[in-house]
mmCIF file of C-alpha atoms in Angstrom:
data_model
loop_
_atom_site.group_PDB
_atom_site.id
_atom_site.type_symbol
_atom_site.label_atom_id
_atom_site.label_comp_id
_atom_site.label_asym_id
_atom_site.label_seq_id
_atom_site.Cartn_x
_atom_site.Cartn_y
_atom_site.Cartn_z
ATOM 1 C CA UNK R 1 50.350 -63.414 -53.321
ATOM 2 C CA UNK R 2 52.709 -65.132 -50.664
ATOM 3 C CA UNK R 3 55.666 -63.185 -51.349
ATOM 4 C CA UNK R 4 54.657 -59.757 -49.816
ATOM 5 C CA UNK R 5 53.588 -61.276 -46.907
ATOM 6 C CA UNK R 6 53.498 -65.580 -46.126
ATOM 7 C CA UNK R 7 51.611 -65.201 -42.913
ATOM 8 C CA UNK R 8 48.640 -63.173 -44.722
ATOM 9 C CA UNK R 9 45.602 -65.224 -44.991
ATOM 10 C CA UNK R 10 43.936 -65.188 -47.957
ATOM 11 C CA UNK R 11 40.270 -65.112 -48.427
ATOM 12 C CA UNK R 12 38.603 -65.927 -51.065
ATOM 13 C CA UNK R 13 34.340 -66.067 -51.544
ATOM 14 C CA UNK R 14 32.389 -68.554 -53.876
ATOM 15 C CA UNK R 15 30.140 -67.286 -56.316
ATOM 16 C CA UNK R 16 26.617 -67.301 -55.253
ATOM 17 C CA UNK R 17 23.981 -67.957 -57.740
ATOM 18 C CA UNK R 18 21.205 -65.390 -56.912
ATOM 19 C CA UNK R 19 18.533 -66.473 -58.864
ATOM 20 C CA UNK R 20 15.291 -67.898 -57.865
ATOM 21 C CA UNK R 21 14.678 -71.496 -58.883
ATOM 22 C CA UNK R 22 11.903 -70.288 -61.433
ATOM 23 C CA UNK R 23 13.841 -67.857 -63.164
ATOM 24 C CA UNK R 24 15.054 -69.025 -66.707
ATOM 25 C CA UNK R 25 18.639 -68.774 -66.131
ATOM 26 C CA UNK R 26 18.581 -70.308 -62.874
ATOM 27 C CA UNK R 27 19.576 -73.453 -64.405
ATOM 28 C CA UNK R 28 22.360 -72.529 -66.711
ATOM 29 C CA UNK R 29 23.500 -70.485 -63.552
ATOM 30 C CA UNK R 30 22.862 -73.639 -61.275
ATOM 31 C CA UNK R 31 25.054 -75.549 -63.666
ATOM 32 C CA UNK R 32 27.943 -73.106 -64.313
ATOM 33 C CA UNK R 33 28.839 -71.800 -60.530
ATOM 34 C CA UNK R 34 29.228 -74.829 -58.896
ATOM 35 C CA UNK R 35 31.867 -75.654 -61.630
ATOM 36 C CA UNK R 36 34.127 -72.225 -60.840
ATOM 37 C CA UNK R 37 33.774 -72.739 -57.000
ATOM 38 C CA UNK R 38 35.533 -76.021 -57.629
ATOM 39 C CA UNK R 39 38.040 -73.903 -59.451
ATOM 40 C CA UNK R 40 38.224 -71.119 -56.374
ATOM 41 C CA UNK R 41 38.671 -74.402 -53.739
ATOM 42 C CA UNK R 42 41.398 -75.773 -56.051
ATOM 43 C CA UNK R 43 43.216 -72.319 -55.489
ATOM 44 C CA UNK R 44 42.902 -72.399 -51.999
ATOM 45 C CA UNK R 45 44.520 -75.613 -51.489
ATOM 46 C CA UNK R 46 47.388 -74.264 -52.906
ATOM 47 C CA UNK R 47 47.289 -70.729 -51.211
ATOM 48 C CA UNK R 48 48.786 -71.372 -47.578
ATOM 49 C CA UNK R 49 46.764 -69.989 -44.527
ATOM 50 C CA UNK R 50 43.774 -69.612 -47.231
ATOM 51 C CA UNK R 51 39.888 -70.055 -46.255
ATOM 52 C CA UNK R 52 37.061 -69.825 -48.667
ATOM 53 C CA UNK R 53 34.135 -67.984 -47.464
ATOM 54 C CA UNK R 54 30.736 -70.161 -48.565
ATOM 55 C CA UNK R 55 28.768 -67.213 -49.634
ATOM 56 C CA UNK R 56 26.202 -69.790 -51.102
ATOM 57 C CA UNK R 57 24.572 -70.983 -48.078
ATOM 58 C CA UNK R 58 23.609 -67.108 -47.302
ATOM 59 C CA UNK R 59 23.194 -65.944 -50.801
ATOM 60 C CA UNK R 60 20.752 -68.055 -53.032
ATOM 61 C CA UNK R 61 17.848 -68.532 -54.507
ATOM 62 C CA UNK R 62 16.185 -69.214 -51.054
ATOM 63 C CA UNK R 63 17.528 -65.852 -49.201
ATOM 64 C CA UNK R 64 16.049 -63.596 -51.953
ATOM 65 C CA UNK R 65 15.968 -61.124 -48.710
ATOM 66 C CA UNK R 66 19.661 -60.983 -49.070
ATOM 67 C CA UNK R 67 19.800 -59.384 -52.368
ATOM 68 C CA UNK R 68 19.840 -55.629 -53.474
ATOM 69 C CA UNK R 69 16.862 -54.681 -56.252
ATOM 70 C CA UNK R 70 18.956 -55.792 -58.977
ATOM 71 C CA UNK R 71 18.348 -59.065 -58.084
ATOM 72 C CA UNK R 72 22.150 -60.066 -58.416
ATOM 73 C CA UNK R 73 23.887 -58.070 -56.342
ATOM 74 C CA UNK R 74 23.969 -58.105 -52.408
ATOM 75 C CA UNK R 75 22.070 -55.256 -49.962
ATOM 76 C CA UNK R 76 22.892 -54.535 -46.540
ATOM 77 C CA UNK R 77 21.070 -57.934 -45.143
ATOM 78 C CA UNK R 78 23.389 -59.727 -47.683
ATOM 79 C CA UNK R 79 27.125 -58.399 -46.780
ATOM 80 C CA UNK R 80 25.351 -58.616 -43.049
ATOM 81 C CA UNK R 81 25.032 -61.866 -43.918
ATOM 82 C CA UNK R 82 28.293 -62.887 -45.654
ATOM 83 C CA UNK R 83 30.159 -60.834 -43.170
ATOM 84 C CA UNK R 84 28.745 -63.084 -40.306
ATOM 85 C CA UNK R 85 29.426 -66.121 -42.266
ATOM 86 C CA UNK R 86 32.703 -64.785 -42.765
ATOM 87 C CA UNK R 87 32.823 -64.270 -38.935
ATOM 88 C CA UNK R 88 31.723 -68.318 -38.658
ATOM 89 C CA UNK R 89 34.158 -69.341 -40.684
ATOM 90 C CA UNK R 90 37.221 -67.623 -39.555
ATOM 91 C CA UNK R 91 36.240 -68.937 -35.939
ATOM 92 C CA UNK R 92 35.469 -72.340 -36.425
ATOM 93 C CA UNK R 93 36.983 -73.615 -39.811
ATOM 94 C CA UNK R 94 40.766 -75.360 -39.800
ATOM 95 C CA UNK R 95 42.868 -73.017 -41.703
ATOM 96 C CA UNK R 96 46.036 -74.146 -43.454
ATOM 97 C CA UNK R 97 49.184 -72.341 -41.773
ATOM 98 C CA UNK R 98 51.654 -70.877 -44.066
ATOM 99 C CA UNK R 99 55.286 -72.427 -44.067
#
């Protein structure tokens, strides 16, 4: 990723689980995504000048508004939203600088 350009900064997004607390995979999904987020923040600390966007805290089971009728996927009010957390993120979160 660094080689065609080591300045580039590299974003990458959790994975959001968007299923309401009583649906009956919300648990397995509960359990399962926080485990590959851990895995997407281990890649970033070795990615230089990378930031990971926390689509979680605008896409879950609480901000059901967020998501498009499939129930997974977001609408307009969810990239709204992880665009603007993006936005956050980018202005107030350290970022590594590349070498």
């Amino acid at each position: 990723m660094t080689k065609l350009n080591p300045h580039a900064t590299v974003v990458l997004l959790e994975l959001y689980n968007p299923l309401s607390p009583d649906n009956q995979m919300y648990s397995l999904a509960d359990k399962l995504l926080p485990k590959w987020n851990v895995h997407i923040y281990e890649v970033a600390n070795h990615l230089p000048s990378s930031i990971v966007i926390e689509t979680t805290k605008v896409i879950n089971g609480k901000h059901l508004q967020n998501l498009s009728a499939d129930g997974v996927h977001p609408n307009l009010a969810g990239y709204t939203a992880i665009s603007e957390q993006m936005i956050y993120q980018f202005k107030h979160q350290y970022r590594k600088t590349a070498a």
